[in-house]
Amino acid sequence: MHASIDDSLRRLGTDHVDLYYVHVDDRATPLEETLEALAEIVRAGKARHIGWSNVRTWRMEHIRALCERHGWPAPVALQQQHSYLCPRTGPDMASVVDHEQLDYLRAHDDLSLVAYSPILRGIYDDAAKRRGHWMMERYAGPDAEARLRVLGEVAAELGVTPNQLVLAWLLHQTSPRAIPLIGPRTLDQYEATLPALACAVPEEHLSRLDAAGA
Ligand SMILES: NC(=O)c1ccc[n+]([C@@H]2O[C@H](COP(=O)([O-])OP(=O)(O)OC[C@H]3O[C@@H](n4cnc5c(N)ncnc54)[C@H](OP(=O)(O)O)[C@@H]3O)[C@@H](O)[C@H]2O)c1
């Protein structure tokens, strides 16, 4: 980890990063080792804050408890896959925000949710892209169909695309707040994303979006 941060800082041409993530929760290494190394990195001024990604809720609680016990800096950001569709329950859920994780985040507002793949790789605008897309494996089903239907209706009423509305919906979340981490592949996709920032979604439409599905 020490070598990694030094290499990253050199490649970036900077002396520190604001946020340094553990990309995937590593169950094979004692958490104390990882957290102590991260604390040293923060103490050295190479990272201002730490974050964690692809981690189950019980592990995050354990991480935070260890930080409190040892006086180590606790993660301030939780980077997980999170979008408008609700994931089905299943065994492989360490990376996707579920209801329990949302509940945990509501109770811990010093931990910010950073939502990756917020438009699920762009499946919302395009039914053909959705069909058979690997990203849909965790979501497909009657609940997803209902949410996609309402999303399309509300997007048409507000004059935005479904992808844009999903980003706007995420930006309207208050408990917990969500910071969408977009991944445009082209300049056109980046520009097509920007209207989401200015899209005010009225309360009534938010309620319809929230109520859709299960
Ligand atoms: N922590 C982790 O394990 C993890 C995992 C995944 C991502 N991330 C981070 O999160 C960031 C975003 O994730 P992501 O790339 O999966 O996000 P995303 O925005 O859901 O997916 C990006 C894809 O969506 C499509 N797209 C983007 N903008 C579009 C638009 N305006 N209209 C239509 N399609 C559009 C493109 O697909 P096409 O290429 O098919 O056109 C693009 O490649 C990544 O850059 C990465 O930093 C982290």
mmCIF file of C-alpha atoms and ligand atoms in Angstrom:
data_model
loop_
_atom_site.group_PDB
_atom_site.id
_atom_site.type_symbol
_atom_site.label_atom_id
_atom_site.label_comp_id
_atom_site.label_asym_id
_atom_site.label_seq_id
_atom_site.Cartn_x
_atom_site.Cartn_y
_atom_site.Cartn_z
ATOM 1 C CA MET A 1 0.000 0.000 0.000
ATOM 2 C CA HIS A 2 2.861 2.359 0.812
ATOM 3 C CA ALA A 3 4.445 1.636 -2.562
ATOM 4 C CA SER A 4 1.065 2.014 -4.292
ATOM 5 C CA ILE A 5 0.310 5.466 -2.918
ATOM 6 C CA ASP A 6 3.836 6.676 -3.687
ATOM 7 C CA ASP A 7 3.562 5.382 -7.261
ATOM 8 C CA SER A 8 0.101 6.964 -7.657
ATOM 9 C CA LEU A 9 1.266 10.348 -6.375
ATOM 10 C CA ARG A 10 4.236 10.275 -8.720
ATOM 11 C CA ARG A 11 2.053 9.392 -11.721
ATOM 12 C CA LEU A 12 -0.472 12.082 -10.790
ATOM 13 C CA GLY A 13 2.240 14.660 -10.250
ATOM 14 C CA THR A 14 0.890 15.672 -6.862
ATOM 15 C CA ASP A 15 1.930 15.330 -3.243
ATOM 16 C CA HIS A 16 -1.428 14.189 -1.876
ATOM 17 C CA VAL A 17 -4.887 12.949 -2.821
ATOM 18 C CA ASP A 18 -8.072 14.029 -1.083
ATOM 19 C CA LEU A 19 -9.542 10.557 -0.873
ATOM 20 C CA TYR A 20 -7.775 7.205 -0.963
ATOM 21 C CA TYR A 21 -9.963 4.131 -1.393
ATOM 22 C CA VAL A 22 -9.589 0.517 -0.526
ATOM 23 C CA HIS A 23 -11.025 -0.723 -3.835
ATOM 24 C CA VAL A 24 -12.253 -4.141 -2.713
ATOM 25 C CA ASP A 25 -12.691 -5.335 0.843
ATOM 26 C CA ASP A 26 -9.880 -7.837 1.425
ATOM 27 C CA ARG A 27 -11.052 -10.574 3.788
ATOM 28 C CA ALA A 28 -7.673 -12.382 3.721
ATOM 29 C CA THR A 29 -5.647 -9.587 5.340
ATOM 30 C CA PRO A 30 -6.233 -8.605 8.969
ATOM 31 C CA LEU A 31 -8.123 -5.318 8.971
ATOM 32 C CA GLU A 32 -5.767 -3.930 11.609
ATOM 33 C CA GLU A 33 -2.849 -4.170 9.166
ATOM 34 C CA THR A 34 -4.723 -2.352 6.422
ATOM 35 C CA LEU A 35 -6.111 0.325 8.732
ATOM 36 C CA GLU A 36 -2.779 0.987 10.394
ATOM 37 C CA ALA A 37 -1.103 1.411 6.993
ATOM 38 C CA LEU A 38 -3.874 3.780 5.895
ATOM 39 C CA ALA A 39 -3.474 5.765 9.117
ATOM 40 C CA GLU A 40 0.250 6.128 8.366
ATOM 41 C CA ILE A 41 -0.550 7.341 4.856
ATOM 42 C CA VAL A 42 -2.951 9.962 6.235
ATOM 43 C CA ARG A 43 -0.477 10.954 8.969
ATOM 44 C CA ALA A 44 2.212 11.439 6.307
ATOM 45 C CA GLY A 45 -0.122 13.858 4.499
ATOM 46 C CA LYS A 46 -0.309 11.691 1.372
ATOM 47 C CA ALA A 47 -4.098 11.253 1.631
ATOM 48 C CA ARG A 48 -6.516 13.516 3.452
ATOM 49 C CA HIS A 49 -9.269 10.946 3.895
ATOM 50 C CA ILE A 50 -9.855 7.283 3.296
ATOM 51 C CA GLY A 51 -12.748 5.440 1.716
ATOM 52 C CA TRP A 52 -13.821 1.848 1.226
ATOM 53 C CA SER A 53 -15.455 0.140 -1.721
ATOM 54 C CA ASN A 54 -17.256 -3.151 -2.361
ATOM 55 C CA VAL A 55 -17.782 -3.920 1.293
ATOM 56 C CA ARG A 56 -20.581 -5.481 3.296
ATOM 57 C CA THR A 57 -22.299 -3.469 6.010
ATOM 58 C CA TRP A 58 -21.149 -5.643 8.923
ATOM 59 C CA ARG A 59 -17.557 -5.270 7.750
ATOM 60 C CA MET A 60 -17.917 -1.487 7.558
ATOM 61 C CA GLU A 61 -19.227 -1.442 11.120
ATOM 62 C CA HIS A 62 -16.223 -3.539 12.194
ATOM 63 C CA ILE A 63 -13.843 -1.182 10.339
ATOM 64 C CA ARG A 64 -15.349 1.861 12.036
ATOM 65 C CA ALA A 65 -15.199 0.224 15.470
ATOM 66 C CA LEU A 66 -11.497 -0.616 14.994
ATOM 67 C CA CYS A 67 -10.764 2.958 13.898
ATOM 68 C CA GLU A 68 -12.495 4.326 16.966
ATOM 69 C CA ARG A 69 -10.676 1.911 19.285
ATOM 70 C CA HIS A 70 -7.225 2.679 17.846
ATOM 71 C CA GLY A 71 -7.657 6.350 16.961
ATOM 72 C CA TRP A 72 -7.201 5.639 13.245
ATOM 73 C CA PRO A 73 -8.977 7.764 10.618
ATOM 74 C CA ALA A 74 -12.277 6.093 9.731
ATOM 75 C CA PRO A 75 -13.556 5.873 6.168
ATOM 76 C CA VAL A 76 -15.592 8.925 5.161
ATOM 77 C CA ALA A 77 -16.769 7.504 1.827
ATOM 78 C CA LEU A 78 -18.437 4.235 0.918
ATOM 79 C CA GLN A 79 -18.215 3.595 -2.824
ATOM 80 C CA GLN A 80 -20.769 1.014 -3.923
ATOM 81 C CA GLN A 81 -22.840 0.206 -6.964
ATOM 82 C CA HIS A 82 -26.070 2.109 -6.545
ATOM 83 C CA SER A 83 -28.751 3.175 -8.965
ATOM 84 C CA TYR A 84 -32.511 3.561 -9.321
ATOM 85 C CA LEU A 85 -33.278 -0.130 -9.841
ATOM 86 C CA CYS A 86 -33.360 -2.183 -6.651
ATOM 87 C CA PRO A 87 -31.115 -5.254 -6.582
ATOM 88 C CA ARG A 88 -32.637 -8.669 -5.973
ATOM 89 C CA THR A 89 -31.440 -10.290 -2.795
ATOM 90 C CA GLY A 90 -28.746 -12.849 -3.412
ATOM 91 C CA PRO A 91 -25.476 -14.178 -2.110
ATOM 92 C CA ASP A 92 -23.107 -11.968 -4.121
ATOM 93 C CA MET A 93 -24.043 -8.553 -2.817
ATOM 94 C CA ALA A 94 -20.902 -7.098 -1.290
ATOM 95 C CA SER A 95 -20.696 -4.437 -3.990
ATOM 96 C CA VAL A 96 -24.333 -3.332 -4.358
ATOM 97 C CA VAL A 97 -26.166 -1.153 -1.853
ATOM 98 C CA ASP A 98 -29.077 -3.081 -0.342
ATOM 99 C CA HIS A 99 -31.777 -2.037 2.108
ATOM 100 C CA GLU A 100 -29.643 -2.836 5.134
ATOM 101 C CA GLN A 101 -26.786 -0.706 3.824
ATOM 102 C CA LEU A 102 -29.160 2.189 3.132
ATOM 103 C CA ASP A 103 -30.435 1.912 6.686
ATOM 104 C CA TYR A 104 -26.861 1.902 8.001
ATOM 105 C CA LEU A 105 -25.967 4.980 5.949
ATOM 106 C CA ARG A 106 -29.053 6.815 7.231
ATOM 107 C CA ALA A 107 -27.823 6.221 10.773
ATOM 108 C CA HIS A 108 -24.223 7.323 10.021
ATOM 109 C CA ASP A 109 -24.198 10.631 8.187
ATOM 110 C CA ASP A 110 -20.425 10.964 8.605
ATOM 111 C CA LEU A 111 -20.126 8.263 5.938
ATOM 112 C CA SER A 112 -20.979 9.429 2.399
ATOM 113 C CA LEU A 113 -22.372 7.123 -0.243
ATOM 114 C CA VAL A 114 -20.546 7.446 -3.560
ATOM 115 C CA ALA A 115 -22.676 5.658 -6.143
ATOM 116 C CA TYR A 116 -20.736 3.991 -8.929
ATOM 117 C CA SER A 117 -22.322 2.743 -12.153
ATOM 118 C CA PRO A 118 -25.223 5.105 -11.372
ATOM 119 C CA ILE A 119 -26.850 4.590 -14.774
ATOM 120 C CA LEU A 120 -25.894 0.908 -14.837
ATOM 121 C CA ARG A 121 -23.694 1.433 -17.894
ATOM 122 C CA GLY A 122 -26.394 3.362 -19.742
ATOM 123 C CA ILE A 123 -29.125 0.699 -19.791
ATOM 124 C CA TYR A 124 -31.963 3.063 -18.882
ATOM 125 C CA ASP A 125 -32.245 4.833 -22.246
ATOM 126 C CA ASP A 126 -32.132 1.758 -24.396
ATOM 127 C CA ALA A 127 -34.346 -1.340 -24.053
ATOM 128 C CA ALA A 128 -32.223 -3.174 -26.625
ATOM 129 C CA LYS A 129 -29.040 -2.512 -24.632
ATOM 130 C CA ARG A 130 -30.806 -3.712 -21.483
ATOM 131 C CA ARG A 131 -31.749 -7.087 -22.917
ATOM 132 C CA GLY A 132 -29.108 -9.592 -21.942
ATOM 133 C CA HIS A 133 -26.778 -6.916 -20.520
ATOM 134 C CA TRP A 134 -24.700 -8.439 -17.706
ATOM 135 C CA MET A 135 -25.451 -5.385 -15.593
ATOM 136 C CA MET A 136 -29.129 -6.426 -15.463
ATOM 137 C CA GLU A 137 -28.395 -9.798 -13.850
ATOM 138 C CA ARG A 138 -28.776 -8.426 -10.324
ATOM 139 C CA TYR A 139 -31.895 -6.426 -11.140
ATOM 140 C CA ALA A 140 -34.059 -8.100 -13.808
ATOM 141 C CA GLY A 141 -37.557 -9.101 -12.723
ATOM 142 C CA PRO A 142 -41.033 -7.674 -12.178
ATOM 143 C CA ASP A 143 -39.757 -5.013 -9.779
ATOM 144 C CA ALA A 144 -37.285 -3.705 -12.356
ATOM 145 C CA GLU A 145 -39.957 -3.749 -15.080
ATOM 146 C CA ALA A 146 -42.285 -1.652 -12.896
ATOM 147 C CA ARG A 147 -39.570 0.841 -12.035
ATOM 148 C CA LEU A 148 -38.452 1.157 -15.663
ATOM 149 C CA ARG A 149 -42.033 1.824 -16.735
ATOM 150 C CA VAL A 150 -42.555 4.628 -14.200
ATOM 151 C CA LEU A 151 -39.083 6.030 -14.905
ATOM 152 C CA GLY A 152 -39.947 6.292 -18.610
ATOM 153 C CA GLU A 153 -43.277 8.004 -17.853
ATOM 154 C CA VAL A 154 -41.780 10.555 -15.460
ATOM 155 C CA ALA A 155 -38.815 11.241 -17.756
ATOM 156 C CA ALA A 156 -41.199 12.006 -20.637
ATOM 157 C CA GLU A 157 -43.247 14.341 -18.407
ATOM 158 C CA LEU A 158 -40.115 16.220 -17.299
ATOM 159 C CA GLY A 159 -38.571 16.327 -20.784
ATOM 160 C CA VAL A 160 -35.387 14.459 -19.861
ATOM 161 C CA THR A 161 -33.973 11.067 -20.757
ATOM 162 C CA PRO A 162 -34.305 8.118 -18.348
ATOM 163 C CA ASN A 163 -30.510 8.117 -17.808
ATOM 164 C CA GLN A 164 -30.641 11.809 -16.891
ATOM 165 C CA LEU A 165 -33.614 11.248 -14.600
ATOM 166 C CA VAL A 166 -31.814 8.464 -12.719
ATOM 167 C CA LEU A 167 -28.897 10.822 -12.040
ATOM 168 C CA ALA A 168 -31.276 13.621 -11.008
ATOM 169 C CA TRP A 169 -33.167 11.200 -8.753
ATOM 170 C CA LEU A 170 -29.892 10.190 -7.088
ATOM 171 C CA LEU A 171 -28.957 13.848 -6.593
ATOM 172 C CA HIS A 172 -32.337 14.442 -4.930
ATOM 173 C CA GLN A 173 -31.789 11.725 -2.324
ATOM 174 C CA THR A 174 -31.462 13.156 1.153
ATOM 175 C CA SER A 175 -31.353 10.147 3.465
ATOM 176 C CA PRO A 176 -28.815 8.992 2.735
ATOM 177 C CA ARG A 177 -27.387 11.517 0.309
ATOM 178 C CA ALA A 178 -25.764 9.962 -2.753
ATOM 179 C CA ILE A 179 -22.938 11.263 -4.909
ATOM 180 C CA PRO A 180 -23.203 9.710 -8.381
ATOM 181 C CA LEU A 181 -19.843 8.811 -9.908
ATOM 182 C CA ILE A 182 -20.466 9.013 -13.640
ATOM 183 C CA GLY A 183 -18.512 7.113 -16.280
ATOM 184 C CA PRO A 184 -19.065 8.712 -19.716
ATOM 185 C CA ARG A 185 -17.005 7.031 -22.431
ATOM 186 C CA THR A 186 -17.282 9.891 -24.952
ATOM 187 C CA LEU A 187 -17.557 13.676 -24.846
ATOM 188 C CA ASP A 188 -21.130 13.381 -26.212
ATOM 189 C CA GLN A 189 -22.058 11.096 -23.321
ATOM 190 C CA TYR A 190 -20.505 13.529 -20.859
ATOM 191 C CA GLU A 191 -22.486 16.416 -22.337
ATOM 192 C CA ALA A 192 -25.662 14.338 -22.365
ATOM 193 C CA THR A 193 -25.177 13.774 -18.642
ATOM 194 C CA LEU A 194 -24.938 17.416 -17.616
ATOM 195 C CA PRO A 195 -28.677 18.332 -17.836
ATOM 196 C CA ALA A 196 -29.206 15.971 -14.888
ATOM 197 C CA LEU A 197 -27.556 18.590 -12.678
ATOM 198 C CA ALA A 198 -30.212 21.148 -13.538
ATOM 199 C CA CYS A 199 -33.175 18.784 -13.481
ATOM 200 C CA ALA A 200 -35.433 19.682 -10.565
ATOM 201 C CA VAL A 201 -37.667 16.703 -9.852
ATOM 202 C CA PRO A 202 -40.909 17.785 -8.148
ATOM 203 C CA GLU A 203 -41.893 16.010 -4.930
ATOM 204 C CA GLU A 204 -44.852 14.322 -6.587
ATOM 205 C CA HIS A 205 -42.628 12.794 -9.260
ATOM 206 C CA LEU A 206 -40.060 11.698 -6.665
ATOM 207 C CA SER A 207 -42.837 9.931 -4.760
ATOM 208 C CA ARG A 208 -43.983 8.117 -7.891
ATOM 209 C CA LEU A 209 -40.429 7.035 -8.647
ATOM 210 C CA ASP A 210 -39.905 5.836 -5.073
ATOM 211 C CA ALA A 211 -43.181 3.953 -4.920
ATOM 212 C CA ALA A 212 -42.684 2.089 -8.209
ATOM 213 C CA GLY A 213 -41.995 -1.634 -7.976
ATOM 214 C CA ALA A 214 -42.079 -3.744 -4.844
HETATM 215 N N1 LIG B 1 -15.383 0.735 -6.890
HETATM 216 C C1 LIG B 1 -15.600 -0.070 -7.906
HETATM 217 O O1 LIG B 1 -15.432 -1.289 -7.823
HETATM 218 C C2 LIG B 1 -16.084 0.512 -9.200
HETATM 219 C C3 LIG B 1 -16.719 -0.300 -10.164
HETATM 220 C C4 LIG B 1 -17.186 0.304 -11.339
HETATM 221 C C5 LIG B 1 -16.991 1.658 -11.524
HETATM 222 N N2 LIG B 1 -16.347 2.405 -10.571
HETATM 223 C C6 LIG B 1 -16.107 3.847 -10.752
HETATM 224 O O2 LIG B 1 -17.312 4.508 -11.072
HETATM 225 C C7 LIG B 1 -17.177 5.238 -12.284
HETATM 226 C C8 LIG B 1 -18.476 5.165 -13.017
HETATM 227 O O3 LIG B 1 -18.870 3.805 -13.184
HETATM 228 P P1 LIG B 1 -19.406 3.324 -14.584
HETATM 229 O O4 LIG B 1 -18.442 3.638 -15.640
HETATM 230 O O5 LIG B 1 -19.853 1.905 -14.420
HETATM 231 O O6 LIG B 1 -20.711 4.307 -14.674
HETATM 232 P P2 LIG B 1 -21.914 4.412 -15.676
HETATM 233 O O7 LIG B 1 -22.041 5.860 -16.012
HETATM 234 O O8 LIG B 1 -23.104 3.715 -15.097
HETATM 235 O O9 LIG B 1 -21.493 3.562 -16.962
HETATM 236 C C9 LIG B 1 -20.664 4.093 -17.964
HETATM 237 C C10 LIG B 1 -21.182 3.592 -19.305
HETATM 238 O O10 LIG B 1 -22.505 4.058 -19.464
HETATM 239 C C11 LIG B 1 -22.721 4.463 -20.793
HETATM 240 N N3 LIG B 1 -23.005 5.896 -20.753
HETATM 241 C C12 LIG B 1 -22.393 6.855 -20.021
HETATM 242 N N4 LIG B 1 -22.963 8.045 -20.219
HETATM 243 C C13 LIG B 1 -23.967 7.839 -21.087
HETATM 244 C C14 LIG B 1 -24.929 8.686 -21.689
HETATM 245 N N5 LIG B 1 -24.980 10.004 -21.406
HETATM 246 N N6 LIG B 1 -25.823 8.151 -22.556
HETATM 247 C C15 LIG B 1 -25.792 6.820 -22.809
HETATM 248 N N7 LIG B 1 -24.887 5.964 -22.283
HETATM 249 C C16 LIG B 1 -23.995 6.474 -21.426
HETATM 250 C C17 LIG B 1 -21.465 4.124 -21.577
HETATM 251 O O11 LIG B 1 -21.678 2.806 -22.081
HETATM 252 P P3 LIG B 1 -21.103 2.361 -23.529
HETATM 253 O O12 LIG B 1 -19.622 2.235 -23.317
HETATM 254 O O13 LIG B 1 -21.810 1.057 -23.753
HETATM 255 O O14 LIG B 1 -21.497 3.450 -24.489
HETATM 256 C C18 LIG B 1 -20.394 4.120 -20.496
HETATM 257 O O15 LIG B 1 -19.313 3.292 -20.811
HETATM 258 C C19 LIG B 1 -15.989 4.560 -13.011
HETATM 259 O O16 LIG B 1 -15.344 5.452 -13.857
HETATM 260 C C20 LIG B 1 -15.116 4.134 -11.848
HETATM 261 O O17 LIG B 1 -14.312 5.235 -11.423
HETATM 262 C C21 LIG B 1 -15.915 1.857 -9.424
#
